[in-house]
Amino acid sequence: MPGEIVAAGPAVLQRIVDFVNTRSADSDGLGTPEQLTSWLHTHDLLPVCAQADGEDRERAIWLREGLRALLAENNAEPVTSPRPDGLDPTARTELATLTAALPLHLDVSGGPPRLVPQTRQPVDYALTILLADVATAVAAGTWPRLKACREPSCRWAFYDQSRNHGRTWCSMNVCGNRVKVRASQRRRAAR
């Protein structure tokens, strides 16, 4: 879980990056309901007295992996078939099912209009805030810059700050280098 590879993007996207990056090749920061509760508390998305349960954790995992699939698509990688690279081909469908159950409404009561959760269940409220973050990023035009690393062993979320929006790896020094070394080894083997 290379910490130096999370490039700072707009604040609304940082929470999404942090959420997607709770899973790495060797660990899951949402592995238990207690870990989910801790993450939501740390990000001020859950009241101190509220706790997540197993079903909440399952919904959070659907949201996380669905977002990861969407970020891979932002990196020009459609997720459509069974893949050995850490992307779940059913993630988008599961995300669609989850989002249908998490209500948002447009708050026009003061200030600029914004999407807000319309649920009293604390964990669903927190997950809906993450969906509102996505909608805010789409409206701001920053969503396409949020991507999942193309390196199959990584899949770390990052904000693409390049001018041409062409960055494909979370870090050129780590994942980009791995890809280049493998390509070089394949070329040598083909000789």
Coordinates of N, CA and C in Angstrom, one line a residue:
M1 N 0.8 -1.2 0.0 CA 0.0 0.0 0.0 C 0.9 1.2 0.0
P2 N 1.4 1.6 -1.2 CA 2.4 2.7 -1.2 C 1.7 4.1 -1.0
G3 N 1.9 4.7 0.1 CA 1.3 5.9 0.5 C 1.6 7.1 -0.3
E4 N 2.8 7.1 -0.9 CA 3.3 8.3 -1.6 C 2.6 8.4 -3.0
I5 N 1.8 7.4 -3.4 CA 1.3 7.5 -4.7 C -0.1 8.1 -4.8
V6 N -0.7 8.5 -3.7 CA -2.0 9.1 -3.7 C -1.8 10.6 -3.9
A7 N -2.0 11.0 -5.2 CA -1.9 12.4 -5.5 C -3.1 13.2 -5.0
A8 N -2.8 14.3 -4.5 CA -3.9 15.1 -4.0 C -4.8 15.7 -5.1
G9 N -6.1 15.4 -5.0 CA -7.0 16.0 -6.0 C -7.9 16.9 -5.3
P10 N -9.0 17.3 -5.9 CA -9.9 18.2 -5.2 C -10.5 17.4 -4.0
A11 N -10.7 18.2 -2.9 CA -11.1 17.6 -1.6 C -12.3 16.6 -1.7
V12 N -13.2 16.9 -2.6 CA -14.4 16.0 -2.7 C -13.9 14.6 -3.2
L13 N -12.9 14.6 -4.0 CA -12.4 13.3 -4.5 C -11.5 12.6 -3.5
Q14 N -10.8 13.3 -2.7 CA -9.9 12.7 -1.7 C -10.6 11.6 -0.9
R15 N -11.8 11.9 -0.5 CA -12.5 10.9 0.3 C -12.8 9.7 -0.5
I16 N -13.1 9.8 -1.8 CA -13.4 8.7 -2.6 C -12.1 7.9 -2.8
V17 N -11.0 8.6 -3.0 CA -9.6 7.9 -3.2 C -9.3 7.1 -1.9
D18 N -9.5 7.8 -0.7 CA -9.3 7.1 0.5 C -10.1 5.9 0.7
F19 N -11.4 6.0 0.3 CA -12.3 4.8 0.5 C -11.9 3.7 -0.4
V20 N -11.7 4.0 -1.7 CA -11.3 2.9 -2.6 C -10.0 2.3 -2.2
N21 N -9.1 3.1 -1.7 CA -7.8 2.6 -1.3 C -7.7 1.9 0.0
T22 N -8.9 1.5 0.6 CA -8.9 0.7 1.8 C -8.6 -0.7 1.5
R23 N -8.6 -1.1 0.2 CA -8.2 -2.4 -0.2 C -6.9 -2.3 -1.0
S24 N -5.9 -3.1 -0.6 CA -4.7 -3.2 -1.4 C -4.5 -4.7 -1.7
A25 N -3.4 -5.0 -2.4 CA -3.1 -6.4 -2.7 C -3.0 -7.3 -1.5
D26 N -2.5 -6.8 -0.4 CA -2.3 -7.6 0.8 C -3.1 -7.3 2.0
S27 N -4.1 -6.4 1.9 CA -4.9 -6.1 3.1 C -6.2 -5.5 2.7
D28 N -7.2 -5.5 3.6 CA -8.5 -4.9 3.4 C -8.8 -4.1 4.7
G29 N -8.8 -2.8 4.5 CA -9.0 -1.9 5.6 C -10.5 -1.9 6.1
L30 N -11.3 -2.6 5.3 CA -12.8 -2.7 5.7 C -13.1 -4.2 5.9
G31 N -12.1 -5.0 6.4 CA -12.2 -6.4 6.6 C -13.2 -6.8 7.6
T32 N -13.6 -6.0 8.5 CA -14.5 -6.3 9.6 C -15.5 -5.1 9.7
P33 N -16.7 -5.3 10.3 CA -17.6 -4.2 10.6 C -16.9 -3.2 11.5
E34 N -16.0 -3.6 12.4 CA -15.3 -2.7 13.3 C -14.4 -1.8 12.5
Q35 N -13.7 -2.3 11.5 CA -12.8 -1.6 10.6 C -13.6 -0.5 9.8
L36 N -14.7 -1.0 9.3 CA -15.6 0.0 8.6 C -16.0 1.1 9.5
T37 N -16.5 0.8 10.7 CA -16.9 1.8 11.7 C -15.8 2.8 11.9
S38 N -14.6 2.2 12.1 CA -13.4 3.1 12.4 C -13.1 4.0 11.2
W39 N -13.2 3.5 10.0 CA -12.9 4.3 8.8 C -14.0 5.4 8.7
L40 N -15.2 5.1 8.9 CA -16.3 6.1 8.8 C -16.2 7.1 9.9
H41 N -15.8 6.7 11.1 CA -15.6 7.7 12.2 C -14.4 8.6 11.8
T42 N -13.3 8.0 11.3 CA -12.1 8.8 11.0 C -12.4 9.9 9.9
H43 N -13.3 9.6 9.0 CA -13.7 10.5 7.9 C -14.9 11.3 8.3
D44 N -15.3 11.3 9.5 CA -16.5 12.1 10.0 C -17.7 11.8 9.2
L45 N -17.9 10.6 8.9 CA -19.1 10.2 8.1 C -20.2 9.4 9.0
L46 N -19.8 9.1 10.2 CA -20.6 8.3 11.1 C -20.6 8.9 12.5
P47 N -21.8 9.1 13.1 CA -21.8 9.6 14.5 C -21.0 8.6 15.4
V48 N -20.4 9.2 16.4 CA -19.6 8.4 17.3 C -20.3 7.2 17.9
C49 N -21.6 7.4 18.2 CA -22.3 6.3 18.9 C -22.8 5.2 17.9
A50 N -22.6 5.4 16.6 CA -23.1 4.4 15.6 C -22.0 3.4 15.3
Q51 N -22.5 2.2 15.0 CA -21.6 1.1 14.7 C -22.1 0.4 13.4
A52 N -21.2 -0.1 12.6 CA -21.5 -0.9 11.4 C -21.7 -2.3 11.8
D53 N -22.5 -3.0 11.0 CA -22.6 -4.5 11.2 C -22.2 -5.2 9.9
G54 N -22.4 -6.5 9.9 CA -21.9 -7.3 8.7 C -22.6 -6.9 7.4
E55 N -23.9 -6.6 7.5 CA -24.6 -6.2 6.3 C -24.1 -4.8 5.8
D56 N -23.8 -3.9 6.7 CA -23.3 -2.6 6.4 C -21.9 -2.8 5.7
R57 N -21.1 -3.7 6.2 CA -19.8 -3.9 5.7 C -19.9 -4.4 4.2
E58 N -20.9 -5.4 4.0 CA -21.1 -5.9 2.7 C -21.5 -4.8 1.7
R59 N -22.4 -3.9 2.1 CA -22.8 -2.8 1.2 C -21.6 -1.9 1.0
A60 N -20.8 -1.6 2.0 CA -19.6 -0.8 1.8 C -18.6 -1.4 0.8
I61 N -18.5 -2.7 0.9 CA -17.6 -3.4 -0.1 C -18.1 -3.3 -1.5
W62 N -19.4 -3.5 -1.7 CA -20.1 -3.3 -3.0 C -19.8 -1.9 -3.5
L63 N -20.0 -0.9 -2.7 CA -19.7 0.5 -3.1 C -18.2 0.6 -3.5
R64 N -17.4 0.2 -2.6 CA -15.9 0.4 -2.9 C -15.5 -0.3 -4.2
E65 N -15.9 -1.5 -4.4 CA -15.5 -2.3 -5.6 C -16.2 -1.7 -6.9
G66 N -17.5 -1.3 -6.7 CA -18.1 -0.6 -7.8 C -17.4 0.7 -8.2
L67 N -17.0 1.4 -7.2 CA -16.3 2.7 -7.5 C -15.0 2.3 -8.2
R68 N -14.3 1.3 -7.7 CA -13.0 0.9 -8.3 C -13.2 0.5 -9.8
A69 N -14.3 -0.2 -10.1 CA -14.6 -0.5 -11.5 C -14.9 0.7 -12.3
L70 N -15.6 1.7 -11.8 CA -15.8 2.9 -12.5 C -14.5 3.7 -12.7
L71 N -13.6 3.6 -11.8 CA -12.3 4.3 -11.9 C -11.5 3.6 -13.0
A72 N -11.6 2.3 -13.0 CA -10.8 1.6 -14.1 C -11.4 2.0 -15.5
E73 N -12.7 2.2 -15.6 CA -13.3 2.7 -16.8 C -12.8 4.1 -17.1
N74 N -12.6 4.9 -16.1 CA -12.0 6.3 -16.3 C -10.6 6.1 -16.9
N75 N -9.9 5.0 -16.7 CA -8.6 4.8 -17.2 C -8.7 3.9 -18.4
A76 N -9.8 4.0 -19.1 CA -10.0 3.3 -20.4 C -9.9 1.8 -20.3
E77 N -10.5 1.2 -19.2 CA -10.5 -0.2 -19.1 C -11.9 -0.7 -18.7
P78 N -12.7 -1.0 -19.7 CA -14.0 -1.5 -19.4 C -13.9 -2.8 -18.6
V79 N -14.7 -3.0 -17.6 CA -14.7 -4.2 -16.8 C -15.9 -5.0 -17.2
T80 N -15.7 -6.0 -18.1 CA -16.8 -6.7 -18.7 C -16.7 -8.2 -18.6
S81 N -15.6 -8.8 -18.3 CA -15.5 -10.3 -18.2 C -14.7 -10.7 -17.0
P82 N -14.8 -12.0 -16.7 CA -14.0 -12.4 -15.5 C -12.5 -12.0 -15.7
R83 N -11.9 -11.4 -14.7 CA -10.6 -10.9 -14.9 C -9.7 -11.3 -13.7
P84 N -8.4 -11.7 -14.0 CA -7.5 -12.0 -12.9 C -6.8 -10.8 -12.3
D85 N -7.3 -9.6 -12.6 CA -6.5 -8.4 -12.2 C -7.1 -7.6 -11.0
G86 N -7.9 -8.2 -10.2 CA -8.5 -7.5 -9.0 C -9.7 -6.7 -9.3
L87 N -10.3 -6.8 -10.5 CA -11.5 -6.1 -10.8 C -12.6 -7.1 -10.9
D88 N -13.7 -6.8 -10.2 CA -14.9 -7.7 -10.2 C -15.8 -7.3 -11.4
P89 N -16.1 -8.2 -12.3 CA -16.9 -7.9 -13.4 C -18.4 -7.6 -13.0
T90 N -18.8 -8.1 -11.8 CA -20.2 -7.8 -11.4 C -20.3 -6.5 -10.5
A91 N -19.1 -5.9 -10.3 CA -19.1 -4.7 -9.4 C -20.0 -3.6 -9.8
R92 N -20.1 -3.3 -11.1 CA -20.9 -2.2 -11.6 C -22.4 -2.6 -11.3
T93 N -22.8 -3.8 -11.6 CA -24.2 -4.2 -11.4 C -24.5 -4.1 -9.9
E94 N -23.6 -4.6 -9.0 CA -23.9 -4.6 -7.6 C -23.9 -3.1 -7.1
L95 N -23.1 -2.2 -7.7 CA -23.1 -0.8 -7.4 C -24.5 -0.2 -7.8
A96 N -25.0 -0.6 -8.9 CA -26.3 -0.1 -9.4 C -27.4 -0.5 -8.5
T97 N -27.4 -1.7 -8.0 CA -28.4 -2.2 -7.0 C -28.3 -1.5 -5.7
L98 N -27.1 -1.2 -5.3 CA -26.9 -0.5 -4.0 C -27.3 0.9 -4.1
T99 N -27.0 1.6 -5.2 CA -27.3 3.0 -5.3 C -28.9 3.2 -5.5
A100 N -29.5 2.2 -6.0 CA -31.0 2.3 -6.1 C -31.6 2.3 -4.7
A101 N -30.9 1.7 -3.7 CA -31.5 1.6 -2.4 C -31.0 2.8 -1.5
L102 N -30.1 3.6 -1.9 CA -29.6 4.7 -1.1 C -30.1 6.0 -1.6
P103 N -31.1 6.6 -1.0 CA -31.8 7.8 -1.6 C -31.0 9.1 -1.4
L104 N -31.0 9.8 -2.4 CA -30.4 11.2 -2.4 C -31.5 12.1 -2.8
H105 N -31.5 13.3 -2.3 CA -32.4 14.3 -2.8 C -31.6 15.6 -3.0
L106 N -32.1 16.5 -3.8 CA -31.5 17.8 -4.1 C -32.0 18.8 -3.1
D107 N -31.0 19.3 -2.3 CA -31.3 20.3 -1.3 C -31.1 21.7 -1.9
V108 N -32.2 22.4 -1.9 CA -32.2 23.8 -2.5 C -32.6 24.8 -1.4
S109 N -32.5 24.4 -0.1 CA -32.9 25.2 0.9 C -32.1 26.5 1.2
G110 N -30.8 26.4 0.8 CA -29.9 27.6 1.0 C -28.6 27.3 0.4
G111 N -27.9 28.3 -0.2 CA -26.7 28.1 -0.8 C -26.9 27.4 -2.2
P112 N -25.8 26.9 -2.8 CA -26.0 26.3 -4.1 C -26.7 24.9 -3.9
P113 N -27.4 24.5 -4.9 CA -28.1 23.2 -4.8 C -27.0 22.1 -4.6
R114 N -27.4 21.1 -3.7 CA -26.5 20.0 -3.5 C -27.3 18.7 -3.2
L115 N -26.7 17.6 -3.5 CA -27.3 16.3 -3.2 C -27.0 15.9 -1.8
V116 N -28.0 15.5 -1.0 CA -27.8 15.1 0.4 C -28.6 13.8 0.6
P117 N -28.1 13.0 1.5 CA -28.7 11.7 1.8 C -30.1 11.9 2.4
Q118 N -31.0 11.0 2.1 CA -32.4 11.0 2.6 C -32.6 9.7 3.3
T119 N -31.8 9.4 4.3 CA -32.0 8.2 5.1 C -31.6 8.4 6.6
R120 N -32.2 7.7 7.5 CA -31.9 7.9 8.9 C -30.9 6.8 9.4
Q121 N -30.6 5.8 8.6 CA -29.7 4.7 9.0 C -28.3 5.3 8.9
P122 N -27.5 5.3 9.9 CA -26.2 6.0 9.9 C -25.2 5.5 8.9
V123 N -25.1 4.2 8.7 CA -24.1 3.7 7.7 C -24.6 4.0 6.3
D124 N -25.8 3.8 6.1 CA -26.4 4.1 4.7 C -26.2 5.6 4.4
Y125 N -26.4 6.5 5.5 CA -26.2 7.9 5.3 C -24.7 8.2 4.9
A126 N -23.8 7.5 5.5 CA -22.4 7.7 5.2 C -22.1 7.2 3.8
L127 N -22.6 6.1 3.4 CA -22.3 5.6 2.0 C -23.0 6.5 1.0
T128 N -24.1 7.1 1.3 CA -24.8 8.0 0.4 C -24.0 9.3 0.3
I129 N -23.3 9.7 1.3 CA -22.4 10.9 1.2 C -21.4 10.6 0.2
L130 N -20.8 9.4 0.2 CA -19.8 9.0 -0.8 C -20.4 9.1 -2.3
L131 N -21.6 8.7 -2.4 CA -22.3 8.8 -3.7 C -22.5 10.2 -4.1
A132 N -22.8 11.1 -3.1 CA -23.0 12.5 -3.4 C -21.7 13.1 -3.8
D133 N -20.6 12.6 -3.2 CA -19.2 13.1 -3.6 C -19.0 12.8 -5.1
V134 N -19.4 11.6 -5.5 CA -19.2 11.2 -7.0 C -20.0 12.1 -7.8
A135 N -21.3 12.4 -7.5 CA -22.1 13.3 -8.3 C -21.5 14.7 -8.3
T136 N -21.0 15.1 -7.2 CA -20.4 16.5 -7.2 C -19.2 16.5 -8.1
A137 N -18.4 15.5 -8.1 CA -17.2 15.4 -9.0 C -17.6 15.4 -10.4
V138 N -18.6 14.6 -10.7 CA -19.1 14.5 -12.1 C -19.6 15.9 -12.6
A139 N -20.4 16.6 -11.7 CA -20.9 17.9 -12.1 C -19.7 19.0 -12.2
A140 N -18.7 18.8 -11.4 CA -17.5 19.7 -11.5 C -16.6 19.4 -12.7
G141 N -16.8 18.2 -13.3 CA -15.9 17.9 -14.4 C -14.6 17.2 -14.0
T142 N -14.5 16.9 -12.7 CA -13.2 16.3 -12.2 C -13.3 14.8 -12.1
W143 N -14.4 14.2 -12.2 CA -14.6 12.8 -12.1 C -13.7 12.0 -13.1
P144 N -13.6 12.3 -14.4 CA -12.8 11.6 -15.3 C -11.3 11.5 -14.9
R145 N -10.8 12.4 -14.1 CA -9.4 12.4 -13.6 C -9.2 11.4 -12.5
L146 N -10.2 10.9 -11.9 CA -10.1 9.9 -10.8 C -10.0 8.6 -11.5
K147 N -8.9 7.8 -11.2 CA -8.7 6.6 -12.0 C -8.2 5.5 -11.0
A148 N -8.3 4.2 -11.5 CA -7.7 3.1 -10.8 C -6.4 2.7 -11.6
C149 N -5.3 2.5 -10.9 CA -4.1 2.1 -11.5 C -4.3 0.9 -12.4
R150 N -3.6 0.9 -13.6 CA -3.8 -0.2 -14.5 C -2.9 -1.4 -14.1
E151 N -2.0 -1.3 -13.2 CA -1.2 -2.4 -12.8 C -2.1 -3.4 -12.0
P152 N -2.2 -4.6 -12.6 CA -3.1 -5.6 -12.0 C -2.9 -5.9 -10.5
S153 N -1.7 -5.9 -10.1 CA -1.4 -6.2 -8.7 C -1.6 -5.0 -7.8
C154 N -2.0 -3.9 -8.3 CA -2.2 -2.7 -7.5 C -3.7 -2.2 -7.4
R155 N -4.2 -1.6 -8.5 CA -5.5 -1.1 -8.6 C -5.8 0.0 -7.6
W156 N -4.8 0.7 -7.2 CA -4.9 1.9 -6.3 C -5.6 3.0 -7.0
A157 N -6.4 3.7 -6.3 CA -7.1 4.9 -6.9 C -6.2 6.1 -6.8
F158 N -6.2 7.0 -7.8 CA -5.4 8.2 -7.8 C -6.1 9.3 -8.6
Y159 N -5.7 10.5 -8.4 CA -6.2 11.6 -9.2 C -5.2 12.0 -10.2
D160 N -5.5 11.9 -11.5 CA -4.7 12.2 -12.6 C -4.5 13.7 -12.8
Q161 N -3.3 14.2 -12.4 CA -3.1 15.7 -12.5 C -2.3 16.0 -13.8
S162 N -2.1 15.0 -14.7 CA -1.4 15.3 -15.9 C -2.2 16.3 -16.8
R163 N -1.5 17.0 -17.6 CA -2.2 18.0 -18.5 C -3.2 17.3 -19.5
N164 N -2.7 16.2 -20.0 CA -3.5 15.5 -21.1 C -4.4 14.4 -20.5
H165 N -4.5 14.3 -19.2 CA -5.3 13.2 -18.5 C -4.9 11.8 -18.9
G166 N -3.6 11.7 -19.3 CA -3.1 10.4 -19.8 C -2.4 9.5 -18.8
R167 N -2.4 9.9 -17.6 CA -1.7 9.0 -16.6 C -2.4 7.7 -16.4
T168 N -1.7 6.6 -16.4 CA -2.4 5.3 -16.2 C -2.0 4.5 -15.0
W169 N -0.9 4.9 -14.4 CA -0.4 4.2 -13.1 C -0.5 5.2 -12.0
C170 N -0.6 4.6 -10.8 CA -0.7 5.4 -9.6 C 0.7 6.1 -9.4
S171 N 1.8 5.4 -9.8 CA 3.1 5.9 -9.6 C 4.0 5.4 -10.7
M172 N 4.7 6.2 -11.4 CA 5.6 5.8 -12.4 C 6.8 5.1 -11.8
N173 N 7.2 5.5 -10.6 CA 8.3 4.8 -10.0 C 8.0 3.4 -9.5
V174 N 6.8 3.2 -9.2 CA 6.4 1.8 -8.6 C 5.7 1.0 -9.7
C175 N 4.5 1.3 -10.0 CA 3.7 0.5 -10.9 C 4.2 0.7 -12.4
G176 N 4.4 1.9 -12.8 CA 4.9 2.1 -14.2 C 6.2 1.4 -14.4
N177 N 7.1 1.4 -13.5 CA 8.3 0.7 -13.6 C 8.1 -0.8 -13.7
R178 N 7.2 -1.4 -12.9 CA 6.9 -2.8 -13.0 C 6.5 -3.2 -14.4
V179 N 5.6 -2.4 -15.0 CA 5.1 -2.7 -16.3 C 6.2 -2.6 -17.4
K180 N 7.0 -1.6 -17.3 CA 8.1 -1.4 -18.2 C 9.2 -2.6 -18.1
V181 N 9.4 -3.0 -16.9 CA 10.4 -4.1 -16.7 C 9.8 -5.4 -17.3
R182 N 8.5 -5.7 -17.1 CA 7.9 -6.9 -17.7 C 7.9 -6.8 -19.2
A183 N 7.6 -5.6 -19.8 CA 7.7 -5.5 -21.2 C 9.1 -5.7 -21.7
S184 N 10.1 -5.2 -21.0 CA 11.5 -5.4 -21.5 C 11.8 -6.9 -21.4
Q185 N 11.4 -7.6 -20.3 CA 11.7 -9.0 -20.2 C 11.0 -9.8 -21.3
R186 N 9.8 -9.4 -21.7 CA 9.1 -10.1 -22.8 C 9.8 -9.9 -24.1
R187 N 10.3 -8.7 -24.3 CA 11.1 -8.4 -25.6 C 12.4 -9.3 -25.6
R188 N 13.1 -9.4 -24.5 CA 14.3 -10.1 -24.5 C 14.0 -11.6 -24.7
A189 N 12.9 -12.1 -24.1 CA 12.6 -13.5 -24.2 C 12.2 -13.8 -25.7
A190 N 11.6 -12.9 -26.4 CA 11.2 -13.1 -27.8 C 12.3 -13.1 -28.8
R191 N 13.5 -12.7 -28.4 CA 14.6 -12.6 -29.3 C 15.2 -13.9 -29.6

